[in-house]
PDB file of C-alpha atoms in Angstrom:
ATOM      1  CA  UNK A   1     -17.111  -0.289  14.949  1.00 74.00           C
ATOM      2  CA  UNK A   2     -14.453  -1.604  12.907  1.00 80.00           C
ATOM      3  CA  UNK A   3     -11.831   0.961  12.961  1.00 91.00           C
ATOM      4  CA  UNK A   4     -11.662   3.552  10.338  1.00 97.00           C
ATOM      5  CA  UNK A   5      -9.229   3.843   7.674  1.00 97.00           C
ATOM      6  CA  UNK A   6      -9.989   8.094   7.344  1.00 97.00           C
ATOM      7  CA  UNK A   7      -8.837   8.010  10.787  1.00 97.00           C
ATOM      8  CA  UNK A   8      -5.964   5.851  10.493  1.00 97.00           C
ATOM      9  CA  UNK A   9      -4.678   7.937   8.218  1.00 98.00           C
ATOM     10  CA  UNK A  10      -5.576  11.623   8.979  1.00 98.00           C
ATOM     11  CA  UNK A  11      -3.659  14.687   8.854  1.00 98.00           C
ATOM     12  CA  UNK A  12      -3.910  18.406  10.149  1.00 98.00           C
ATOM     13  CA  UNK A  13      -1.872  20.725   9.466  1.00 98.00           C
ATOM     14  CA  UNK A  14       0.345  22.248  11.725  1.00 98.00           C
ATOM     15  CA  UNK A  15       1.596  25.320   9.532  1.00 98.00           C
ATOM     16  CA  UNK A  16       2.217  25.726   5.896  1.00 98.00           C
ATOM     17  CA  UNK A  17       4.504  23.390   5.188  1.00 98.00           C
ATOM     18  CA  UNK A  18       3.995  21.026   8.941  1.00 98.00           C
ATOM     19  CA  UNK A  19       1.510  18.532   9.444  1.00 98.00           C
ATOM     20  CA  UNK A  20       0.532  15.899  12.303  1.00 98.00           C
ATOM     21  CA  UNK A  21      -0.505  12.138  12.504  1.00 98.00           C
ATOM     22  CA  UNK A  22      -1.007   9.997  14.311  1.00 98.00           C
ATOM     23  CA  UNK A  23      -0.100   6.219  14.164  1.00 98.00           C
ATOM     24  CA  UNK A  24      -2.657   3.352  15.462  1.00 96.00           C
ATOM     25  CA  UNK A  25      -1.586  -0.225  16.599  1.00 94.00           C
ATOM     26  CA  UNK A  26      -4.370  -1.475  14.780  1.00 94.00           C
ATOM     27  CA  UNK A  27      -3.193  -0.589  11.330  1.00 96.00           C
ATOM     28  CA  UNK A  28       0.418  -2.445  12.657  1.00 95.00           C
ATOM     29  CA  UNK A  29       2.421  -5.154  11.351  1.00 92.00           C
ATOM     30  CA  UNK A  30       4.253  -6.065  15.010  1.00 91.00           C
ATOM     31  CA  UNK A  31       5.152  -2.874  16.691  1.00 90.00           C
ATOM     32  CA  UNK A  32       5.469  -1.193  13.467  1.00 95.00           C
ATOM     33  CA  UNK A  33       2.750   0.737  11.199  1.00 96.00           C
ATOM     34  CA  UNK A  34       2.016  -0.401   8.412  1.00 96.00           C
ATOM     35  CA  UNK A  35       4.291   0.457   5.343  1.00 97.00           C
ATOM     36  CA  UNK A  36       0.720   1.175   3.053  1.00 97.00           C
ATOM     37  CA  UNK A  37      -0.614   3.492   5.850  1.00 98.00           C
ATOM     38  CA  UNK A  38       2.684   5.475   6.271  1.00 98.00           C
ATOM     39  CA  UNK A  39       2.180   6.004   2.020  1.00 98.00           C
ATOM     40  CA  UNK A  40      -1.505   6.526   2.253  1.00 98.00           C
ATOM     41  CA  UNK A  41      -0.710   9.319   4.827  1.00 98.00           C
ATOM     42  CA  UNK A  42       2.370  10.570   2.807  1.00 98.00           C
ATOM     43  CA  UNK A  43      -0.499  10.947  -0.036  1.00 98.00           C
ATOM     44  CA  UNK A  44      -2.890  12.791   2.175  1.00 98.00           C
ATOM     45  CA  UNK A  45      -0.131  15.568   3.144  1.00 98.00           C
ATOM     46  CA  UNK A  46       0.027  16.093  -0.085  1.00 98.00           C
ATOM     47  CA  UNK A  47      -3.730  16.493  -1.078  1.00 98.00           C
ATOM     48  CA  UNK A  48      -3.699  18.871   1.970  1.00 98.00           C
ATOM     49  CA  UNK A  49      -0.771  20.733   0.930  1.00 98.00           C
ATOM     50  CA  UNK A  50      -2.197  21.243  -2.537  1.00 98.00           C
ATOM     51  CA  UNK A  51      -5.599  21.934  -1.498  1.00 98.00           C
ATOM     52  CA  UNK A  52      -4.078  24.857   0.841  1.00 98.00           C
ATOM     53  CA  UNK A  53      -0.505  26.020   0.780  1.00 98.00           C
ATOM     54  CA  UNK A  54      -0.525  25.082  -2.996  1.00 98.00           C
ATOM     55  CA  UNK A  55      -4.170  25.444  -4.025  1.00 98.00           C
ATOM     56  CA  UNK A  56      -3.323  27.964  -6.781  1.00 98.00           C
ATOM     57  CA  UNK A  57      -1.373  25.182  -8.621  1.00 98.00           C
ATOM     58  CA  UNK A  58      -4.244  23.491  -9.156  1.00 98.00           C
ATOM     59  CA  UNK A  59      -2.295  20.242  -9.033  1.00 98.00           C
ATOM     60  CA  UNK A  60      -5.126  18.012  -6.701  1.00 98.00           C
ATOM     61  CA  UNK A  61      -3.719  14.733  -7.482  1.00 98.00           C
ATOM     62  CA  UNK A  62      -0.545  12.637  -6.898  1.00 98.00           C
ATOM     63  CA  UNK A  63       0.722  11.253 -10.073  1.00 98.00           C
ATOM     64  CA  UNK A  64       4.028   9.815  -9.275  1.00 98.00           C
ATOM     65  CA  UNK A  65       5.737   8.737  -5.150  1.00 98.00           C
ATOM     66  CA  UNK A  66       9.118   7.010  -4.369  1.00 98.00           C
ATOM     67  CA  UNK A  67       9.464   6.939  -0.562  1.00 98.00           C
ATOM     68  CA  UNK A  68      12.350   5.664   1.414  1.00 98.00           C
ATOM     69  CA  UNK A  69      11.919   4.032   4.625  1.00 98.00           C
ATOM     70  CA  UNK A  70      15.179   4.882   6.510  1.00 97.00           C
ATOM     71  CA  UNK A  71      14.157   3.396   9.912  1.00 95.00           C
ATOM     72  CA  UNK A  72      11.167   1.778  11.850  1.00 95.00           C
ATOM     73  CA  UNK A  73       8.026   3.814  12.608  1.00 97.00           C
ATOM     74  CA  UNK A  74       6.200   3.308  15.911  1.00 96.00           C
ATOM     75  CA  UNK A  75       2.360   3.942  17.062  1.00 96.00           C
ATOM     76  CA  UNK A  76       1.765   7.258  18.284  1.00 97.00           C
ATOM     77  CA  UNK A  77       2.488  11.105  16.788  1.00 98.00           C
ATOM     78  CA  UNK A  78       4.484  11.923  13.515  1.00 98.00           C
ATOM     79  CA  UNK A  79       5.199  15.001  12.165  1.00 98.00           C
ATOM     80  CA  UNK A  80       6.062  15.341   8.248  1.00 98.00           C
ATOM     81  CA  UNK A  81       7.473  18.704   7.186  1.00 98.00           C
ATOM     82  CA  UNK A  82       6.951  19.823   3.300  1.00 98.00           C
ATOM     83  CA  UNK A  83       9.791  21.020   1.349  1.00 98.00           C
ATOM     84  CA  UNK A  84       8.428  22.355  -1.893  1.00 98.00           C
ATOM     85  CA  UNK A  85      11.234  21.606  -4.764  1.00 98.00           C
ATOM     86  CA  UNK A  86       9.511  22.362  -8.088  1.00 98.00           C
ATOM     87  CA  UNK A  87       6.386  24.454  -8.210  1.00 98.00           C
ATOM     88  CA  UNK A  88       5.558  23.842 -12.149  1.00 98.00           C
ATOM     89  CA  UNK A  89       2.730  24.948 -14.644  1.00 96.00           C
ATOM     90  CA  UNK A  90       2.268  20.939 -14.976  1.00 96.00           C
ATOM     91  CA  UNK A  91       3.590  19.063 -11.972  1.00 98.00           C
ATOM     92  CA  UNK A  92       4.895  20.507  -8.906  1.00 98.00           C
ATOM     93  CA  UNK A  93       7.007  18.201  -6.385  1.00 98.00           C
ATOM     94  CA  UNK A  94       7.739  18.112  -3.232  1.00 98.00           C
ATOM     95  CA  UNK A  95       9.714  16.425  -0.629  1.00 98.00           C
ATOM     96  CA  UNK A  96       8.352  15.213   2.701  1.00 98.00           C
ATOM     97  CA  UNK A  97      10.084  13.982   6.203  1.00 98.00           C
ATOM     98  CA  UNK A  98       8.601  12.018   8.596  1.00 98.00           C
ATOM     99  CA  UNK A  99       9.516  12.249  11.760  1.00 98.00           C
ATOM    100  CA  UNK A 100       9.055  10.727  15.210  1.00 98.00           C
ATOM    101  CA  UNK A 101      11.188  11.355  18.537  1.00 96.00           C
ATOM    102  CA  UNK A 102      13.473  13.844  16.174  1.00 94.00           C
ATOM    103  CA  UNK A 103      14.217  10.564  14.236  1.00 96.00           C
ATOM    104  CA  UNK A 104      14.058  11.019  10.278  1.00 98.00           C
ATOM    105  CA  UNK A 105      12.358   7.688   9.456  1.00 98.00           C
ATOM    106  CA  UNK A 106      10.360   7.764   6.403  1.00 98.00           C
ATOM    107  CA  UNK A 107      11.542  10.486   3.293  1.00 98.00           C
ATOM    108  CA  UNK A 108       9.997  10.513  -0.179  1.00 98.00           C
ATOM    109  CA  UNK A 109       9.277  13.076  -3.049  1.00 98.00           C
ATOM    110  CA  UNK A 110       5.324  13.427  -4.542  1.00 98.00           C
ATOM    111  CA  UNK A 111       4.641  15.054  -7.752  1.00 98.00           C
ATOM    112  CA  UNK A 112       1.360  16.328  -8.400  1.00 98.00           C
ATOM    113  CA  UNK A 113      -0.531  17.494 -11.678  1.00 98.00           C
ATOM    114  CA  UNK A 114      -4.124  17.572 -12.171  1.00 98.00           C
ATOM    115  CA  UNK A 115      -5.174  14.359 -13.825  1.00 97.00           C
ATOM    116  CA  UNK A 116      -8.503  15.960 -15.243  1.00 96.00           C
ATOM    117  CA  UNK A 117      -6.925  18.766 -16.942  1.00 96.00           C
ATOM    118  CA  UNK A 118      -4.193  17.053 -18.923  1.00 95.00           C
ATOM    119  CA  UNK A 119      -3.800  16.510 -22.766  1.00 94.00           C
ATOM    120  CA  UNK A 120      -1.310  15.020 -25.107  1.00 95.00           C
ATOM    121  CA  UNK A 121      -1.276  11.613 -26.989  1.00 96.00           C
ATOM    122  CA  UNK A 122      -3.209   8.459 -25.582  1.00 95.00           C
ATOM    123  CA  UNK A 123      -2.551   5.192 -27.593  1.00 96.00           C
ATOM    124  CA  UNK A 124      -3.934   1.924 -26.605  1.00 94.00           C
ATOM    125  CA  UNK A 125      -1.128  -0.352 -26.341  1.00 95.00           C
ATOM    126  CA  UNK A 126      -1.695  -4.532 -26.221  1.00 94.00           C
ATOM    127  CA  UNK A 127      -0.304  -4.878 -22.054  1.00 96.00           C
ATOM    128  CA  UNK A 128      -2.752  -7.492 -20.132  1.00 96.00           C
ATOM    129  CA  UNK A 129      -2.278  -9.451 -17.282  1.00 97.00           C
ATOM    130  CA  UNK A 130      -0.579 -12.704 -17.966  1.00 96.00           C
ATOM    131  CA  UNK A 131      -1.602 -15.417 -17.285  1.00 97.00           C
ATOM    132  CA  UNK A 132      -5.221 -14.132 -16.577  1.00 97.00           C
ATOM    133  CA  UNK A 133      -6.981 -14.146 -13.157  1.00 97.00           C
ATOM    134  CA  UNK A 134     -10.009 -15.830 -12.819  1.00 97.00           C
ATOM    135  CA  UNK A 135     -13.464 -13.887 -14.102  1.00 96.00           C
ATOM    136  CA  UNK A 136     -13.890 -10.918 -11.524  1.00 95.00           C
ATOM    137  CA  UNK A 137     -16.670 -11.848  -9.412  1.00 93.00           C
ATOM    138  CA  UNK A 138     -20.779 -11.198 -11.025  1.00 89.00           C
ATOM    139  CA  UNK A 139     -22.149  -9.743  -8.147  1.00 91.00           C
ATOM    140  CA  UNK A 140     -19.459  -8.435  -5.614  1.00 92.00           C
ATOM    141  CA  UNK A 141     -22.405  -8.851  -2.810  1.00 88.00           C
ATOM    142  CA  UNK A 142     -21.979 -12.435  -3.246  1.00 85.00           C
ATOM    143  CA  UNK A 143     -18.460 -12.280  -1.782  1.00 87.00           C
ATOM    144  CA  UNK A 144     -20.393 -10.717   1.168  1.00 87.00           C
ATOM    145  CA  UNK A 145     -23.111 -12.684   1.671  1.00 83.00           C
ATOM    146  CA  UNK A 146     -21.431 -15.959   1.733  1.00 79.00           C
ATOM    147  CA  UNK A 147     -19.021 -18.220   0.030  1.00 81.00           C
ATOM    148  CA  UNK A 148     -20.742 -18.356  -2.773  1.00 85.00           C
ATOM    149  CA  UNK A 149     -19.113 -16.826  -5.850  1.00 92.00           C
ATOM    150  CA  UNK A 150     -17.935 -19.862  -8.078  1.00 93.00           C
ATOM    151  CA  UNK A 151     -14.158 -18.044  -8.566  1.00 95.00           C
ATOM    152  CA  UNK A 152     -13.551 -16.259  -5.368  1.00 96.00           C
ATOM    153  CA  UNK A 153     -13.197 -16.994  -1.501  1.00 95.00           C
ATOM    154  CA  UNK A 154     -12.546 -15.287   1.551  1.00 94.00           C
ATOM    155  CA  UNK A 155      -9.155 -15.544   3.013  1.00 92.00           C
ATOM    156  CA  UNK A 156      -9.977 -16.327   6.667  1.00 88.00           C
ATOM    157  CA  UNK A 157      -7.158 -18.338   7.724  1.00 80.00           C
ATOM    158  CA  UNK A 158      -4.462 -15.549   8.837  1.00 74.00           C
ATOM    159  CA  UNK A 159      -2.205 -17.215  11.669  1.00 65.00           C
ATOM    160  CA  UNK A 160      -0.257 -14.544  11.961  1.00 70.00           C
ATOM    161  CA  UNK A 161      -3.609 -11.932  12.497  1.00 72.00           C
ATOM    162  CA  UNK A 162      -2.313 -11.074  16.065  1.00 76.00           C
ATOM    163  CA  UNK A 163       0.917  -9.888  14.328  1.00 82.00           C
ATOM    164  CA  UNK A 164      -0.364  -8.628  11.333  1.00 84.00           C
ATOM    165  CA  UNK A 165      -3.140  -6.881  13.311  1.00 90.00           C
ATOM    166  CA  UNK A 166      -3.427  -4.778   9.888  1.00 93.00           C
ATOM    167  CA  UNK A 167      -4.917  -8.163   7.889  1.00 90.00           C
ATOM    168  CA  UNK A 168      -8.106  -7.642  10.198  1.00 92.00           C
ATOM    169  CA  UNK A 169      -9.231  -3.809   8.506  1.00 95.00           C
ATOM    170  CA  UNK A 170      -9.267  -5.605   5.363  1.00 96.00           C
ATOM    171  CA  UNK A 171     -11.814  -8.006   3.602  1.00 95.00           C
ATOM    172  CA  UNK A 172      -9.460 -10.302   1.233  1.00 96.00           C
ATOM    173  CA  UNK A 173     -10.947 -12.649  -1.434  1.00 96.00           C
ATOM    174  CA  UNK A 174      -8.445 -14.912  -3.187  1.00 96.00           C
ATOM    175  CA  UNK A 175      -9.227 -17.265  -5.941  1.00 97.00           C
ATOM    176  CA  UNK A 176     -10.953 -20.365  -4.970  1.00 95.00           C
ATOM    177  CA  UNK A 177      -8.247 -22.733  -6.945  1.00 95.00           C
ATOM    178  CA  UNK A 178      -5.209 -21.246  -5.948  1.00 93.00           C
ATOM    179  CA  UNK A 179      -3.150 -19.158  -7.589  1.00 94.00           C
ATOM    180  CA  UNK A 180      -2.448 -19.137 -11.207  1.00 95.00           C
ATOM    181  CA  UNK A 181       1.098 -20.067 -11.308  1.00 93.00           C
ATOM    182  CA  UNK A 182       3.193 -20.227  -7.547  1.00 90.00           C
ATOM    183  CA  UNK A 183       4.255 -16.808  -6.407  1.00 93.00           C
ATOM    184  CA  UNK A 184       1.249 -14.937  -7.881  1.00 96.00           C
ATOM    185  CA  UNK A 185      -1.061 -13.598  -5.828  1.00 97.00           C
ATOM    186  CA  UNK A 186      -4.443 -12.098  -7.219  1.00 98.00           C
ATOM    187  CA  UNK A 187      -6.708 -10.536  -4.505  1.00 98.00           C
ATOM    188  CA  UNK A 188     -10.060  -8.342  -4.938  1.00 98.00           C
ATOM    189  CA  UNK A 189     -10.463  -5.807  -1.566  1.00 97.00           C
ATOM    190  CA  UNK A 190     -12.558  -4.125   0.421  1.00 97.00           C
ATOM    191  CA  UNK A 191     -12.302  -2.386   3.666  1.00 97.00           C
ATOM    192  CA  UNK A 192     -13.562  -3.843   6.315  1.00 95.00           C
ATOM    193  CA  UNK A 193     -15.066  -0.712   7.763  1.00 96.00           C
ATOM    194  CA  UNK A 194     -17.009  -0.529   4.670  1.00 96.00           C
ATOM    195  CA  UNK A 195     -15.065   3.212   2.949  1.00 97.00           C
ATOM    196  CA  UNK A 196     -14.511   3.802   0.062  1.00 98.00           C
ATOM    197  CA  UNK A 197     -11.082   3.574  -1.616  1.00 98.00           C
ATOM    198  CA  UNK A 198      -9.865   6.766  -2.989  1.00 97.00           C
ATOM    199  CA  UNK A 199      -6.708   7.956  -4.833  1.00 97.00           C
ATOM    200  CA  UNK A 200      -5.226   8.711  -1.273  1.00 97.00           C
ATOM    201  CA  UNK A 201      -6.059   5.321   0.026  1.00 97.00           C
ATOM    202  CA  UNK A 202      -4.255   3.428  -3.042  1.00 98.00           C
ATOM    203  CA  UNK A 203      -0.571   3.882  -1.443  1.00 98.00           C
ATOM    204  CA  UNK A 204      -2.494   1.181   1.067  1.00 98.00           C
ATOM    205  CA  UNK A 205      -3.797  -1.110  -1.144  1.00 98.00           C
ATOM    206  CA  UNK A 206      -0.491  -1.055  -3.191  1.00 98.00           C
ATOM    207  CA  UNK A 207       1.586  -2.815   0.241  1.00 97.00           C
ATOM    208  CA  UNK A 208      -1.805  -4.919   1.005  1.00 95.00           C
ATOM    209  CA  UNK A 209      -1.523  -8.324  -0.171  1.00 94.00           C
ATOM    210  CA  UNK A 210      -0.888 -12.123   1.388  1.00 92.00           C
ATOM    211  CA  UNK A 211       3.264 -13.295   1.604  1.00 91.00           C
ATOM    212  CA  UNK A 212       4.438 -14.139  -2.326  1.00 93.00           C
ATOM    213  CA  UNK A 213       6.444 -16.536  -0.241  1.00 91.00           C
ATOM    214  CA  UNK A 214       4.245 -18.649   1.048  1.00 85.00           C
ATOM    215  CA  UNK A 215       3.472 -20.809  -1.845  1.00 84.00           C
ATOM    216  CA  UNK A 216       7.084 -20.395  -3.546  1.00 90.00           C
ATOM    217  CA  UNK A 217       8.405 -21.786  -0.236  1.00 85.00           C
ATOM    218  CA  UNK A 218       6.136 -25.126  -0.210  1.00 82.00           C
ATOM    219  CA  UNK A 219       7.010 -25.937  -3.568  1.00 84.00           C
ATOM    220  CA  UNK A 220      10.543 -25.434  -2.792  1.00 82.00           C
ATOM    221  CA  UNK A 221      10.598 -27.009   0.358  1.00 81.00           C
ATOM    222  CA  UNK A 222       7.456 -29.065   0.985  1.00 78.00           C
ATOM    223  CA  UNK A 223       6.337 -30.186   3.959  1.00 77.00           C
ATOM    224  CA  UNK A 224       9.582 -28.234   6.203  1.00 81.00           C
ATOM    225  CA  UNK A 225       7.970 -25.265   8.513  1.00 81.00           C
ATOM    226  CA  UNK A 226       7.820 -21.652   6.972  1.00 81.00           C
ATOM    227  CA  UNK A 227       9.677 -19.138   9.165  1.00 83.00           C
ATOM    228  CA  UNK A 228       8.495 -16.807  11.127  1.00 83.00           C
ATOM    229  CA  UNK A 229       9.440 -13.847   8.527  1.00 87.00           C
ATOM    230  CA  UNK A 230       8.679  -9.711   8.367  1.00 86.00           C
ATOM    231  CA  UNK A 231       8.840  -8.095   5.686  1.00 91.00           C
ATOM    232  CA  UNK A 232       9.827  -4.666   5.860  1.00 93.00           C
ATOM    233  CA  UNK A 233       9.878  -2.537   2.637  1.00 96.00           C
ATOM    234  CA  UNK A 234      13.195  -0.688   1.839  1.00 97.00           C
ATOM    235  CA  UNK A 235      11.681   1.703  -0.975  1.00 98.00           C
ATOM    236  CA  UNK A 236       8.474   2.167  -2.850  1.00 98.00           C
ATOM    237  CA  UNK A 237       7.057   3.827  -5.697  1.00 98.00           C
ATOM    238  CA  UNK A 238       3.719   4.246  -7.185  1.00 98.00           C
ATOM    239  CA  UNK A 239       2.729   5.658 -10.491  1.00 98.00           C
ATOM    240  CA  UNK A 240      -0.746   6.849 -10.579  1.00 98.00           C
ATOM    241  CA  UNK A 241      -2.995   6.093 -14.334  1.00 98.00           C
ATOM    242  CA  UNK A 242      -6.045   7.157 -13.036  1.00 97.00           C
ATOM    243  CA  UNK A 243      -8.570   9.690 -10.521  1.00 97.00           C
ATOM    244  CA  UNK A 244     -11.125   7.343  -8.123  1.00 97.00           C
ATOM    245  CA  UNK A 245     -14.359   8.915  -8.556  1.00 96.00           C
ATOM    246  CA  UNK A 246     -14.984  11.487  -5.525  1.00 91.00           C
ATOM    247  CA  UNK A 247     -17.122   8.976  -3.496  1.00 96.00           C
ATOM    248  CA  UNK A 248     -14.313   6.115  -3.859  1.00 97.00           C
ATOM    249  CA  UNK A 249     -14.601   2.782  -5.205  1.00 98.00           C
ATOM    250  CA  UNK A 250     -15.705  -0.294  -2.863  1.00 97.00           C
ATOM    251  CA  UNK A 251     -13.645  -2.555  -4.632  1.00 98.00           C
ATOM    252  CA  UNK A 252     -10.350  -3.201  -6.202  1.00 98.00           C
ATOM    253  CA  UNK A 253      -7.992  -5.763  -7.542  1.00 98.00           C
ATOM    254  CA  UNK A 254      -4.399  -6.349  -7.155  1.00 98.00           C
ATOM    255  CA  UNK A 255      -2.097  -9.048  -8.608  1.00 98.00           C
ATOM    256  CA  UNK A 256       1.282  -8.893  -7.043  1.00 98.00           C
ATOM    257  CA  UNK A 257       4.790 -10.699  -8.224  1.00 97.00           C
ATOM    258  CA  UNK A 258       8.465 -11.022  -7.139  1.00 97.00           C
ATOM    259  CA  UNK A 259      10.646 -11.449  -9.901  1.00 96.00           C
ATOM    260  CA  UNK A 260      13.694 -12.326  -7.685  1.00 97.00           C
ATOM    261  CA  UNK A 261      14.123 -13.093  -3.907  1.00 95.00           C
ATOM    262  CA  UNK A 262      17.478 -13.783  -2.903  1.00 96.00           C
ATOM    263  CA  UNK A 263      19.667 -13.195  -0.233  1.00 97.00           C
ATOM    264  CA  UNK A 264      17.011 -11.875   2.038  1.00 95.00           C
ATOM    265  CA  UNK A 265      16.422  -9.001  -0.396  1.00 97.00           C
ATOM    266  CA  UNK A 266      13.114  -9.165  -3.166  1.00 97.00           C
ATOM    267  CA  UNK A 267      10.974  -7.156  -5.665  1.00 98.00           C
ATOM    268  CA  UNK A 268       7.535  -6.408  -5.858  1.00 98.00           C
ATOM    269  CA  UNK A 269       5.499  -5.766  -8.880  1.00 98.00           C
ATOM    270  CA  UNK A 270       2.219  -4.225  -8.394  1.00 98.00           C
ATOM    271  CA  UNK A 271      -1.086  -3.799 -10.492  1.00 98.00           C
ATOM    272  CA  UNK A 272      -3.971  -1.738  -9.086  1.00 98.00           C
ATOM    273  CA  UNK A 273      -7.193  -2.491 -11.457  1.00 98.00           C
ATOM    274  CA  UNK A 274     -10.488  -0.755 -10.616  1.00 98.00           C
ATOM    275  CA  UNK A 275     -13.965  -3.113 -11.376  1.00 96.00           C
ATOM    276  CA  UNK A 276     -13.805  -2.152 -14.812  1.00 95.00           C
ATOM    277  CA  UNK A 277      -9.952  -3.907 -15.675  1.00 96.00           C
ATOM    278  CA  UNK A 278      -8.970  -0.390 -15.673  1.00 97.00           C
ATOM    279  CA  UNK A 279      -5.336   0.234 -14.196  1.00 98.00           C
ATOM    280  CA  UNK A 280      -5.300   2.808 -11.459  1.00 98.00           C
ATOM    281  CA  UNK A 281      -1.901   2.520 -10.033  1.00 98.00           C
ATOM    282  CA  UNK A 282       1.110   0.291 -10.620  1.00 98.00           C
ATOM    283  CA  UNK A 283       3.626  -0.180  -8.192  1.00 98.00           C
ATOM    284  CA  UNK A 284       7.368  -1.358  -7.408  1.00 98.00           C
ATOM    285  CA  UNK A 285       8.449  -2.050  -3.862  1.00 98.00           C
ATOM    286  CA  UNK A 286      12.280  -3.092  -2.563  1.00 98.00           C
ATOM    287  CA  UNK A 287      11.689  -5.575   0.448  1.00 97.00           C
ATOM    288  CA  UNK A 288      13.920  -7.414   2.699  1.00 96.00           C
ATOM    289  CA  UNK A 289      13.064 -11.036   4.274  1.00 93.00           C
ATOM    290  CA  UNK A 290      14.316 -11.071   8.121  1.00 92.00           C
ATOM    291  CA  UNK A 291      13.220 -12.688  10.954  1.00 88.00           C
ATOM    292  CA  UNK A 292       9.686 -11.400  12.651  1.00 84.00           C
ATOM    293  CA  UNK A 293      12.194 -10.718  16.030  1.00 86.00           C
ATOM    294  CA  UNK A 294      13.432  -7.563  14.099  1.00 84.00           C
ATOM    295  CA  UNK A 295       9.719  -6.056  14.107  1.00 84.00           C
ATOM    296  CA  UNK A 296       9.774  -6.283  17.752  1.00 77.00           C
ATOM    297  CA  UNK A 297      13.359  -5.082  18.524  1.00 80.00           C
ATOM    298  CA  UNK A 298      14.104  -3.222  21.525  1.00 76.00           C
ATOM    299  CA  UNK A 299      15.096   0.216  19.945  1.00 70.00           C
ATOM    300  CA  UNK A 300      19.120   1.520  20.118  1.00 65.00           C
ATOM    301  CA  UNK A 301      19.965   5.106  20.666  1.00 56.00           C
ATOM    302  CA  UNK A 302      16.682   6.542  19.653  1.00 52.00           C
ATOM    303  CA  UNK A 303      17.860   5.715  15.805  1.00 55.00           C
ATOM    304  CA  UNK A 304      17.163   1.860  15.394  1.00 55.00           C
ATOM    305  CA  UNK A 305      17.581   0.900  11.454  1.00 56.00           C
ATOM    306  CA  UNK A 306      15.605  -1.985  10.441  1.00 62.00           C
TER     307      UNK A 306
END
C-alpha cells in the first residue's frame, strides 16, 4: 500500500495554540522533508486551528500563505506554535512557527477567510496560459490504464528516485512531445495512493514538479553532464483562488516556469488548474540552486542553515 498523504501531513492539537506533526522519510528529498509537504502541514494547522480554537470566526479557508524556510527540516517529530495576529470580520491572520529539537526552522503567515460567503465584484480577465499546453486528456482513465493518450505520457525516468523519494508518491504526466518551450513544465498530477487533492494538498502540489533547469541546461550546455543539484526553497507564497470540493479531486494541472536563474538563485511561477481549466491557486517561490551534498551535510550546533 502506498504511503498516505493524509498521514504524512497529519497534525494533532497539543493545546489551543500548539500542534504536533511528524515527517516521514518517504516524503523527503534526501534527508529533508519535501517543502510542499511542510507547506501542506502549515495549511492543515490553519484548517484545524480555525475549526477548533477559532471556530467562531467562521473562516475555514486559507486564501493566502507565505512561508520562509529558515533551516533544513528533518525526518521525525515537529512542533508548530500559532499566534493569532489579527482576527477580523472578513479575514484573519495567524503566524506559525515550526520547530524541531528547539530549532525554529520554518515560519509563516496564513490569512483565512470564508470563500463560500465572499461578496464583491467579479470581473473576467483575458488571462490564459501562453503558450497553450497540449489539450487535456479526453479520458483520464486512459492515463492510468496504459500509455494511450496522444498528448500526455507518464514520467517514469527518475534517475534520482532514491534521493528524491517524494517523487515516488505521485504519478506525473508530461507532454508526450516535450515542453511547449524550453524551461516550461506542464504536468498532470495524481497521488500514487489514489487520495484526492483538497485545498490543504495544494501546498504540496505547488512544490511538486520536475526540475525546470534540466531542459534549459541541455539547451545551453549540450551533452555536458548535468550536476547533481538540490533546490531548497527559501520562500514560498500561495494565493488560493478557489475551493476544491469537499471530496477533493483526483487530478490537478500545474504549469511551472522561471524568469531568471542567476548565481545559484531562481524564481519559480506556479499556476494550478483543475480539470475544467479554472485556476485553483497561484504560487511564487524563491529557490536556491546548490549541490546535492548540501542536503545530506551534517548539522552543526543544532542550528544548521540551508
